[in-house]
Coordinates of N, CA and C in Angstrom, one line a residue:
X1 N 23.1 -19.4 -35.8 CA 23.6 -18.7 -34.7 C 24.5 -19.6 -33.9
X2 N 25.7 -19.1 -33.5 CA 26.6 -19.9 -32.8 C 26.0 -20.2 -31.4
X3 N 26.4 -21.4 -30.9 CA 25.8 -21.8 -29.5 C 26.1 -20.8 -28.4
X4 N 27.4 -20.2 -28.5 CA 27.7 -19.3 -27.4 C 26.9 -18.0 -27.5
X5 N 26.6 -17.6 -28.7 CA 25.8 -16.4 -28.9 C 24.3 -16.6 -28.4
X6 N 23.8 -17.8 -28.8 CA 22.5 -18.2 -28.4 C 22.4 -18.3 -26.9
X7 N 23.4 -18.9 -26.2 CA 23.4 -19.0 -24.8 C 23.4 -17.6 -24.1
X8 N 24.2 -16.6 -24.7 CA 24.2 -15.3 -24.1 C 22.9 -14.6 -24.2
X9 N 22.2 -14.7 -25.4 CA 20.9 -14.1 -25.6 C 19.9 -14.6 -24.7
X10 N 19.9 -16.0 -24.5 CA 19.0 -16.6 -23.6 C 19.2 -16.2 -22.2
X11 N 20.4 -16.0 -21.8 CA 20.7 -15.6 -20.4 C 20.2 -14.2 -20.2
X12 N 20.5 -13.3 -21.2 CA 20.0 -11.9 -21.0 C 18.5 -11.8 -20.9
X13 N 17.8 -12.6 -21.8 CA 16.4 -12.7 -21.7 C 15.8 -13.2 -20.4
X14 N 16.5 -14.2 -19.8 CA 16.1 -14.7 -18.5 C 16.3 -13.7 -17.4
X15 N 17.4 -12.9 -17.5 CA 17.7 -11.9 -16.5 C 16.6 -10.8 -16.6
X16 N 16.3 -10.4 -17.8 CA 15.3 -9.3 -18.0 C 14.0 -9.7 -17.5
X17 N 13.6 -11.0 -17.8 CA 12.3 -11.5 -17.3 C 12.2 -11.6 -15.8
X18 N 13.3 -12.0 -15.2 CA 13.3 -12.1 -13.7 C 13.2 -10.8 -13.1
X19 N 13.8 -9.7 -13.7 CA 13.7 -8.4 -13.1 C 12.3 -7.9 -13.2
X20 N 11.6 -8.2 -14.4 CA 10.2 -7.7 -14.6 C 9.3 -8.4 -13.6
X21 N 9.5 -9.7 -13.3 CA 8.6 -10.4 -12.4 C 8.8 -9.9 -11.0
X22 N 10.0 -9.5 -10.7 CA 10.4 -9.2 -9.3 C 9.8 -7.9 -8.8
X23 N 9.2 -7.0 -9.7 CA 8.6 -5.8 -9.2 C 7.1 -5.9 -9.2
X24 N 6.5 -5.0 -8.5 CA 5.0 -5.0 -8.4 C 4.4 -4.5 -9.8
X25 N 3.4 -5.1 -10.3 CA 2.8 -4.7 -11.5 C 2.1 -3.4 -11.3
X26 N 2.0 -2.6 -12.4 CA 1.3 -1.4 -12.4 C -0.2 -1.6 -12.5
X27 N -1.1 -0.7 -12.0 CA -2.5 -0.9 -12.2 C -2.9 -1.1 -13.6
X28 N -3.9 -2.0 -13.8 CA -4.4 -2.3 -15.2 C -5.6 -1.6 -15.5
X29 N -6.1 -0.7 -14.6 CA -7.2 0.1 -14.8 C -7.0 1.5 -14.1
X30 N -7.9 2.4 -14.3 CA -7.7 3.8 -13.7 C -7.7 3.7 -12.2
X31 N -8.5 2.8 -11.6 CA -8.6 2.7 -10.1 C -9.3 1.3 -9.8
X32 N -9.1 0.9 -8.6 CA -9.7 -0.3 -8.1 C -10.1 -0.1 -6.6
X33 N -11.2 0.6 -6.4 CA -11.6 1.0 -5.1 C -11.9 -0.3 -4.3
X34 N -11.3 -0.4 -3.1 CA -11.4 -1.6 -2.3 C -12.8 -1.9 -1.9
X35 N -13.2 -3.1 -2.1 CA -14.5 -3.6 -1.5 C -14.1 -4.3 -0.2
X36 N -14.1 -3.5 0.9 CA -13.6 -4.0 2.1 C -14.4 -5.1 2.7
X37 N -15.6 -5.2 2.4 CA -16.5 -6.2 3.0 C -16.7 -7.5 2.1
X38 N -15.9 -7.5 1.0 CA -16.0 -8.7 0.1 C -15.5 -10.0 0.8
X39 N -16.1 -11.1 0.7 CA -15.6 -12.3 1.3 C -14.5 -12.9 0.5
X40 N -14.2 -12.4 -0.7 CA -13.1 -13.0 -1.5 C -11.8 -12.5 -1.0
X41 N -10.9 -13.4 -0.8 CA -9.6 -13.1 -0.3 C -8.5 -13.0 -1.4
X42 N -7.9 -11.9 -1.5 CA -6.8 -11.7 -2.5 C -5.7 -11.0 -1.8
X43 N -4.6 -10.8 -2.6 CA -3.4 -10.0 -2.1 C -3.8 -8.5 -2.2
X44 N -4.5 -8.0 -1.2 CA -5.0 -6.6 -1.2 C -6.5 -6.8 -1.1
X45 N -7.3 -6.1 -1.9 CA -8.7 -6.2 -1.8 C -9.3 -6.2 -3.3
X46 N -10.4 -6.9 -3.4 CA -11.0 -7.0 -4.7 C -11.6 -5.6 -5.0
X47 N -11.9 -5.4 -6.3 CA -12.4 -4.1 -6.7 C -13.9 -4.0 -6.5
X48 N -14.3 -2.8 -6.1 CA -15.7 -2.4 -6.0 C -16.2 -2.2 -7.5
X49 N -17.5 -2.5 -7.7 CA -18.0 -2.3 -9.0 C -17.8 -0.9 -9.5
X50 N -17.1 -0.6 -10.6 CA -16.8 0.8 -11.0 C -18.0 1.6 -11.1
X51 N -19.2 1.0 -11.5 CA -20.4 1.8 -11.6 C -20.9 2.3 -10.3
X52 N -20.4 1.7 -9.2 CA -20.9 2.1 -7.8 C -19.9 3.0 -7.1
X53 N -18.8 3.3 -7.8 CA -17.8 4.1 -7.2 C -18.2 5.6 -7.3
X54 N -17.9 6.4 -6.3 CA -18.2 7.8 -6.3 C -17.0 8.6 -5.6
X55 N -17.1 9.9 -5.6 CA -16.0 10.7 -5.1 C -15.6 10.4 -3.7
X56 N -16.6 10.0 -2.9 CA -16.4 9.7 -1.5 C -15.4 8.6 -1.3
X57 N -15.3 7.7 -2.3 CA -14.4 6.6 -2.1 C -12.9 7.0 -2.2
X58 N -12.7 8.3 -2.7 CA -11.3 8.8 -2.7 C -11.1 10.0 -1.7
X59 N -12.0 10.1 -0.8 CA -12.0 11.3 0.1 C -12.2 10.8 1.5
X60 N -11.5 11.5 2.5 CA -11.7 11.3 3.9 C -11.5 12.6 4.6
X61 N -12.5 13.0 5.4 CA -12.3 14.2 6.2 C -11.5 13.8 7.4
X62 N -10.1 13.8 7.2 CA -9.2 13.2 8.2 C -8.8 14.2 9.3
X63 N -9.0 15.5 9.1 CA -8.6 16.5 10.1 C -7.1 16.4 10.4
X64 N -6.3 16.2 9.4 CA -4.9 16.1 9.7 C -4.2 17.4 10.0
X65 N -5.0 18.5 10.0 CA -4.5 19.8 10.4 C -4.6 20.0 11.9
X66 N -5.4 19.0 12.6 CA -5.7 19.2 14.0 C -4.6 18.4 14.8
X67 N -4.1 19.0 15.9 CA -3.2 18.3 16.8 C -3.9 17.1 17.5
X68 N -3.1 16.0 17.7 CA -3.6 14.8 18.4 C -3.1 14.8 19.8
X69 N -3.9 14.1 20.7 CA -3.5 14.0 22.1 C -2.4 12.9 22.3
X70 N -1.3 13.3 22.9 CA -0.2 12.4 23.1 C 0.0 12.1 24.6
X71 N -0.9 12.6 25.5 CA -0.8 12.4 26.9 C -1.1 11.0 27.3
X72 N -1.9 10.3 26.6 CA -2.3 8.9 27.0 C -1.3 7.9 26.5
X73 N -0.4 8.3 25.7 CA 0.6 7.3 25.1 C 1.8 7.1 26.0
X74 N 2.1 5.9 26.3 CA 3.3 5.6 27.1 C 4.6 6.0 26.5
X75 N 4.6 6.0 25.1 CA 5.8 6.4 24.4 C 5.8 7.9 24.0
X76 N 4.7 8.5 24.2 CA 4.6 10.0 23.9 C 4.4 10.3 22.4
X77 N 3.6 9.5 21.7 CA 3.3 9.8 20.4 C 1.9 9.4 20.0
X78 N 1.4 10.0 19.0 CA 0.0 9.7 18.5 C 0.1 9.7 17.0
X79 N -0.3 8.5 16.4 CA -0.2 8.4 14.9 C -1.6 8.3 14.3
X80 N -1.8 9.1 13.3 CA -3.1 9.0 12.5 C -2.7 8.5 11.2
X81 N -3.0 7.2 10.9 CA -2.7 6.5 9.7 C -3.8 6.5 8.7
X82 N -3.6 6.9 7.5 CA -4.5 6.9 6.4 C -4.0 5.8 5.4
X83 N -4.6 4.6 5.5 CA -4.3 3.6 4.6 C -5.5 3.1 3.9
X84 N -5.5 2.0 3.2 CA -6.6 1.5 2.4 C -7.8 1.2 3.3
X85 N -7.6 0.9 4.5 CA -8.7 0.6 5.4 C -9.5 1.8 5.7
X86 N -8.9 3.0 5.7 CA -9.6 4.2 6.0 C -10.0 4.9 4.7
X87 N -9.3 4.6 3.6 CA -9.6 5.3 2.3 C -9.5 4.3 1.2
X88 N -10.7 3.6 0.9 CA -10.7 2.5 -0.1 C -10.1 2.8 -1.5
X89 N -10.2 4.1 -1.9 CA -9.6 4.5 -3.2 C -8.1 4.3 -3.3
X90 N -7.4 4.0 -2.2 CA -6.0 3.8 -2.2 C -5.6 2.4 -2.7
X91 N -6.6 1.5 -2.8 CA -6.4 0.1 -3.2 C -5.6 0.1 -4.6
X92 N -4.6 -0.7 -4.6 CA -3.7 -0.9 -5.8 C -2.8 0.3 -6.1
X93 N -2.9 1.4 -5.4 CA -2.2 2.6 -5.8 C -0.8 2.7 -5.1
X94 N -0.5 1.9 -4.2 CA 0.8 1.8 -3.6 C 1.3 3.0 -2.8
X95 N 0.3 3.6 -2.0 CA 0.7 4.8 -1.3 C -0.2 4.9 -0.1
X96 N 0.3 5.4 1.0 CA -0.5 5.8 2.2 C 0.2 6.9 2.9
X97 N -0.5 7.4 4.0 CA 0.0 8.6 4.7 C -0.3 8.5 6.2
X98 N 0.6 9.2 6.9 CA 0.4 9.2 8.4 C 0.8 10.6 8.9
X99 N 0.1 11.1 9.9 CA 0.5 12.2 10.7 C 0.9 11.7 12.0
X100 N 2.1 12.2 12.5 CA 2.6 11.8 13.8 C 2.8 13.0 14.7
X101 N 2.2 13.0 15.9 CA 2.4 14.0 16.9 C 3.3 13.4 18.0
X102 N 4.3 14.2 18.4 CA 5.2 13.8 19.4 C 5.1 14.7 20.6
X103 N 5.0 14.2 21.8 CA 5.1 15.0 23.0 C 6.5 15.4 23.2
X104 N 6.8 16.4 24.1 CA 8.2 16.6 24.5 C 8.8 15.3 25.0
X105 N 9.9 15.0 24.5 CA 10.7 13.8 24.8 C 9.9 12.5 24.4
X106 N 8.9 12.7 23.5 CA 8.2 11.5 23.0 C 8.9 10.9 21.8
X107 N 8.4 9.7 21.5 CA 9.1 9.0 20.4 C 8.1 8.1 19.7
X108 N 8.4 7.8 18.4 CA 7.8 6.7 17.6 C 8.9 5.6 17.7
X109 N 8.6 4.6 18.5 CA 9.7 3.7 18.9 C 10.2 2.8 17.8
X110 N 11.4 2.2 18.0 CA 12.0 1.4 16.9 C 11.0 0.4 16.3
X111 N 10.9 0.4 15.0 CA 9.9 -0.4 14.2 C 10.4 -0.7 12.8
X112 N 9.6 -1.5 12.1 CA 9.9 -1.7 10.7 C 8.6 -1.8 10.0
X113 N 8.6 -1.3 8.7 CA 7.5 -1.5 7.8 C 7.8 -2.5 6.8
X114 N 7.3 -3.7 6.9 CA 7.7 -4.8 6.0 C 7.3 -4.6 4.5
X115 N 6.3 -3.7 4.3 CA 5.8 -3.6 2.9 C 6.1 -2.2 2.3
X116 N 6.8 -1.3 3.0 CA 6.9 0.0 2.5 C 8.2 0.8 2.9
X117 N 8.6 1.6 1.9 CA 9.6 2.7 2.3 C 8.8 3.9 2.8
X118 N 9.4 4.6 3.7 CA 8.8 5.8 4.3 C 9.6 7.0 4.1
X119 N 9.0 8.1 3.8 CA 9.6 9.4 3.7 C 8.9 10.3 4.7
X120 N 9.7 10.9 5.6 CA 9.2 11.7 6.7 C 9.5 13.2 6.5
X121 N 8.5 14.1 6.7 CA 8.7 15.5 6.7 C 8.4 16.1 8.0
X122 N 9.2 16.9 8.6 CA 9.0 17.5 9.9 C 8.2 18.8 9.6
X123 N 7.0 19.0 10.2 CA 6.2 20.1 10.1 C 6.4 21.2 11.2
X124 N 6.7 20.7 12.4 CA 6.9 21.5 13.5 C 7.9 20.8 14.5
X125 N 8.8 21.6 15.1 CA 9.7 21.0 16.1 C 11.0 20.4 15.6
X126 N 11.5 19.6 16.4 CA 12.8 18.9 16.1 C 12.7 17.4 16.4
X127 N 13.3 16.6 15.5 CA 13.3 15.2 15.7 C 14.7 14.6 15.5
X128 N 15.0 13.6 16.3 CA 16.2 12.8 16.1 C 15.7 11.5 15.5
X129 N 16.2 11.2 14.3 CA 15.6 10.0 13.6 C 16.8 9.2 13.1
X130 N 16.5 7.9 12.8 CA 17.5 7.1 12.2 C 17.0 5.7 11.8
X131 N 17.8 5.0 11.1 CA 17.5 3.6 10.8 C 18.8 2.8 10.9
X132 N 18.6 1.4 11.0 CA 19.8 0.5 11.2 C 19.8 -0.5 10.0
X133 N 20.9 -0.7 9.5 CA 21.0 -1.6 8.3 C 20.8 -3.1 8.8
X134 N 20.6 -3.9 7.8 CA 20.5 -5.3 8.1 C 21.9 -5.9 8.4
X135 N 21.9 -7.1 8.9 CA 23.2 -7.7 9.4 C 24.2 -7.8 8.3
X136 N 25.5 -7.4 8.7 CA 26.6 -7.5 7.8 C 27.8 -8.0 8.6
X137 N 28.9 -8.3 8.0 CA 30.1 -8.8 8.7 C 30.6 -7.7 9.6
X138 N 30.3 -6.5 9.4 CA 30.7 -5.3 10.2 C 29.7 -4.9 11.2
X139 N 28.6 -5.7 11.4 CA 27.6 -5.3 12.3 C 26.5 -4.5 11.6
X140 N 25.7 -3.9 12.4 CA 24.5 -3.1 11.9 C 24.8 -1.6 12.0
X141 N 24.9 -1.0 10.9 CA 25.2 0.5 10.9 C 24.0 1.3 11.1
X142 N 24.2 2.3 12.0 CA 23.2 3.3 12.2 C 23.4 4.6 11.4
X143 N 22.3 5.0 10.7 CA 22.3 6.2 9.9 C 21.3 7.1 10.7
X144 N 21.7 8.2 11.3 CA 20.9 9.0 12.1 C 21.1 10.5 11.8
X145 N 20.1 11.3 12.1 CA 20.2 12.7 11.8 C 19.2 13.5 12.7
X146 N 19.6 14.7 13.0 CA 18.6 15.6 13.7 C 17.9 16.5 12.7
X147 N 16.6 16.4 12.7 CA 15.8 17.1 11.7 C 15.1 18.3 12.3
X148 N 15.0 19.4 11.6 CA 14.2 20.5 12.0 C 13.1 20.8 11.0
X149 N 12.3 21.8 11.3 CA 11.1 22.1 10.5 C 11.4 22.2 9.0
X150 N 10.7 21.4 8.2 CA 10.9 21.4 6.7 C 11.9 20.4 6.2
X151 N 12.6 19.7 7.1 CA 13.6 18.7 6.7 C 12.9 17.4 6.4
X152 N 13.5 16.6 5.5 CA 13.0 15.3 5.0 C 14.0 14.2 5.3
X153 N 13.5 13.0 5.6 CA 14.4 11.9 5.8 C 13.7 10.6 5.3
X154 N 14.5 9.7 4.7 CA 13.9 8.5 4.1 C 14.3 7.3 5.0
X155 N 13.4 6.4 5.2 CA 13.6 5.1 5.9 C 13.4 4.0 4.9
X156 N 14.4 3.3 4.5 CA 14.2 2.2 3.5 C 13.3 1.1 4.0
X157 N 12.6 0.5 3.0 CA 11.7 -0.6 3.3 C 12.3 -1.7 4.2
X158 N 11.6 -2.1 5.2 CA 11.9 -3.2 6.0 C 13.0 -3.0 7.1
X159 N 13.6 -1.8 7.1 CA 14.7 -1.6 8.1 C 14.2 -1.0 9.3
X160 N 14.8 -1.4 10.5 CA 14.4 -0.8 11.8 C 14.7 0.6 11.8
X161 N 13.7 1.4 12.2 CA 13.9 2.9 12.3 C 13.1 3.5 13.5
X162 N 13.4 4.7 13.8 CA 12.8 5.4 14.9 C 12.7 6.9 14.7
X163 N 11.9 7.6 15.5 CA 11.9 9.0 15.6 C 11.7 9.4 17.0
X164 N 12.5 10.4 17.5 CA 12.4 10.9 18.9 C 12.5 12.4 18.9
X165 N 11.6 13.0 19.8 CA 11.6 14.4 20.0 C 12.6 14.7 21.2
X166 N 13.8 15.3 20.9 CA 14.7 15.5 22.0 C 14.5 16.7 22.9
X167 N 13.5 17.5 22.5 CA 13.2 18.7 23.2 C 12.3 18.5 24.4
X168 N 12.6 19.0 25.5 CA 11.9 18.7 26.8 C 10.6 19.5 27.0
X169 N 10.5 20.6 26.2 CA 9.4 21.6 26.5 C 8.6 21.9 25.2
X170 N 8.9 21.3 24.1 CA 8.1 21.6 22.9 C 7.7 20.3 22.1
X171 N 6.5 20.2 21.7 CA 6.1 19.1 20.9 C 6.6 19.1 19.5
X172 N 6.4 18.1 18.7 CA 6.8 18.1 17.3 C 5.7 17.4 16.5
X173 N 5.7 17.7 15.2 CA 4.7 17.1 14.3 C 5.4 16.7 13.0
X174 N 5.0 15.6 12.4 CA 5.6 15.2 11.1 C 4.5 14.5 10.3
X175 N 4.7 14.5 9.0 CA 3.9 13.8 8.0 C 4.8 12.7 7.4
X176 N 4.3 11.5 7.3 CA 5.0 10.5 6.6 C 4.2 9.9 5.4
X177 N 4.9 9.7 4.3 CA 4.3 9.1 3.2 C 4.9 7.7 3.0
X178 N 4.1 6.7 2.7 CA 4.6 5.3 2.6 C 4.2 4.7 1.3
X179 N 5.1 3.8 0.8 CA 5.0 3.3 -0.6 C 4.2 2.0 -0.6
X180 N 3.1 2.0 0.1 CA 2.2 0.9 0.1 C 0.8 1.3 0.6
X181 N -0.2 0.7 0.0 CA -1.6 1.0 0.5 C -1.8 0.4 1.9
X182 N -0.9 -0.5 2.3 CA -0.9 -1.1 3.6 C 0.5 -1.5 4.1
X183 N 1.2 -0.5 4.6 CA 2.7 -0.6 4.9 C 3.0 -1.7 5.9
X184 N 2.1 -2.0 6.8 CA 2.4 -2.9 7.9 C 3.3 -2.3 8.9
X185 N 3.3 -2.7 10.1 CA 4.2 -2.2 11.1 C 4.6 -3.3 12.1
X186 N 5.8 -3.4 12.4 CA 6.3 -4.3 13.5 C 7.1 -3.5 14.5
X187 N 6.5 -3.2 15.6 CA 7.2 -2.4 16.7 C 8.0 -3.4 17.4
X188 N 9.3 -3.2 17.5 CA 10.3 -4.2 17.9 C 10.0 -4.7 19.3
X189 N 9.9 -3.8 20.3 CA 9.7 -4.2 21.6 C 8.4 -5.0 21.8
X190 N 7.3 -4.4 21.2 CA 6.0 -5.1 21.3 C 6.1 -6.5 20.7
X191 N 6.7 -6.7 19.6 CA 6.8 -8.0 18.9 C 7.6 -9.0 19.7
X192 N 8.7 -8.5 20.3 CA 9.6 -9.4 21.0 C 9.1 -9.8 22.4
X193 N 8.6 -8.7 23.1 CA 8.2 -9.0 24.5 C 6.7 -9.0 24.7
X194 N 5.9 -8.7 23.7 CA 4.5 -8.6 23.9 C 3.7 -9.6 23.0
X195 N 4.4 -10.5 22.4 CA 3.7 -11.4 21.4 C 2.7 -12.3 22.2
X196 N 1.7 -12.8 21.5 CA 0.7 -13.7 22.1 C 0.6 -14.9 21.3
X197 N 0.9 -16.1 21.8 CA 1.5 -16.4 23.1 C 2.9 -15.8 23.2
X198 N 3.4 -15.7 24.4 CA 4.8 -15.1 24.5 C 5.9 -16.0 24.0
X199 N 6.9 -15.4 23.5 CA 8.1 -16.2 23.2 C 8.8 -16.7 24.4
X200 N 9.3 -17.9 24.4 CA 9.9 -18.6 25.6 C 10.9 -17.6 26.2
X201 N 10.9 -17.5 27.5 CA 11.9 -16.7 28.2 C 13.3 -17.3 28.1
X202 N 13.3 -18.6 27.9 CA 14.6 -19.2 27.6 C 15.3 -18.7 26.3
X203 N 14.4 -18.6 25.3 CA 14.9 -18.1 24.0 C 15.4 -16.6 24.1
X204 N 14.6 -15.8 24.8 CA 14.9 -14.4 24.8 C 16.0 -14.1 25.8
X205 N 16.1 -14.8 26.9 CA 17.2 -14.6 27.8 C 18.6 -15.0 27.1
X206 N 18.6 -16.0 26.3 CA 19.8 -16.4 25.6 C 20.1 -15.3 24.5
X207 N 19.1 -14.9 23.8 CA 19.3 -13.9 22.7 C 19.8 -12.6 23.3
X208 N 19.3 -12.1 24.4 CA 19.6 -10.8 24.9 C 20.7 -10.9 26.0
X209 N 21.1 -12.1 26.3 CA 22.2 -12.3 27.3 C 21.9 -11.7 28.6
X210 N 20.7 -11.9 29.1 CA 20.2 -11.4 30.4 C 19.6 -12.6 31.2
X211 N 19.3 -12.3 32.5 CA 18.6 -13.3 33.3 C 17.1 -13.5 32.9
X212 N 16.6 -14.7 33.1 CA 15.2 -14.9 32.7 C 14.2 -14.0 33.5
X213 N 14.6 -13.7 34.7 CA 13.8 -12.8 35.5 C 13.6 -11.4 34.8
X214 N 14.6 -10.9 34.1 CA 14.5 -9.7 33.4 C 13.5 -9.8 32.2
X215 N 13.6 -10.9 31.5 CA 12.7 -11.2 30.4 C 11.3 -11.3 30.9
X216 N 11.1 -12.0 32.0 CA 9.7 -12.2 32.6 C 9.2 -10.8 33.0
X217 N 10.0 -9.9 33.5 CA 9.5 -8.6 33.9 C 9.1 -7.8 32.6
X218 N 9.9 -7.9 31.6 CA 9.6 -7.2 30.4 C 8.3 -7.7 29.7
X219 N 8.1 -9.0 29.7 CA 6.9 -9.6 29.1 C 5.7 -9.3 30.0
X220 N 5.8 -8.9 31.2 CA 4.7 -8.6 32.0 C 4.2 -7.2 31.8
X221 N 5.0 -6.3 31.1 CA 4.6 -5.0 30.9 C 3.5 -4.9 29.8
X222 N 2.8 -3.7 29.8 CA 1.8 -3.5 28.8 C 2.4 -2.8 27.6
X223 N 2.4 -3.5 26.4 CA 3.1 -3.0 25.3 C 2.1 -2.4 24.3
X224 N 2.1 -1.0 24.3 CA 1.2 -0.2 23.6 C 1.4 -0.3 22.1
X225 N 0.3 -0.4 21.3 CA 0.4 -0.4 19.9 C -0.2 0.9 19.3
X226 N 0.7 1.7 18.7 CA 0.1 2.9 18.1 C -0.2 2.8 16.6
X227 N -0.3 1.5 16.2 CA -0.8 1.2 14.8 C -0.1 1.8 13.7
X228 N 1.2 2.1 13.8 CA 1.9 2.6 12.7 C 3.3 2.2 12.7

């Protein structure tokens, strides 16, 4: 075999191998119900003994058909998340679910899911939704849309996104599916202004180009976590 041909084949093999390693492996068994209380620490949860698994490990009476209270939320939303912590049968299956109730003019504030892509379906009402791209030479581009009942929108993994009910006298409801058993959530305002211990106001004042007093006021607020 000519050296150039050998080099080309080796390069193609290396590329194919790197692509295979870069994706999540598929399950190696029918299921791996999470043993939430196991002291063993792994990326996810260790499997419960298959002989001890029963139908209840794959079931939750979540009452997702019932409206949630949004009155106590400072941002006007209430999220019911069903992930592996609530439903152990989701372990290794790469999926979770959330119901989001929005008060009139309520929002699910700008956030990112570091582990998951999200697909949102509007069940009732109207939502203004969008996501922002990562940094480019042309800045951060906003992709936004007004959704009505039955409409669907996708938020790519890791990108900052939001949902807002623009209607002043009607609530809204949506269901979101996420491509991880534990999608994670970073609410931008909470993370930046509500971290413990706080980020130095010198850092944030410089980053946001405002006076330190403005940062100190923001850090003194109560930053609500709606866990999604």
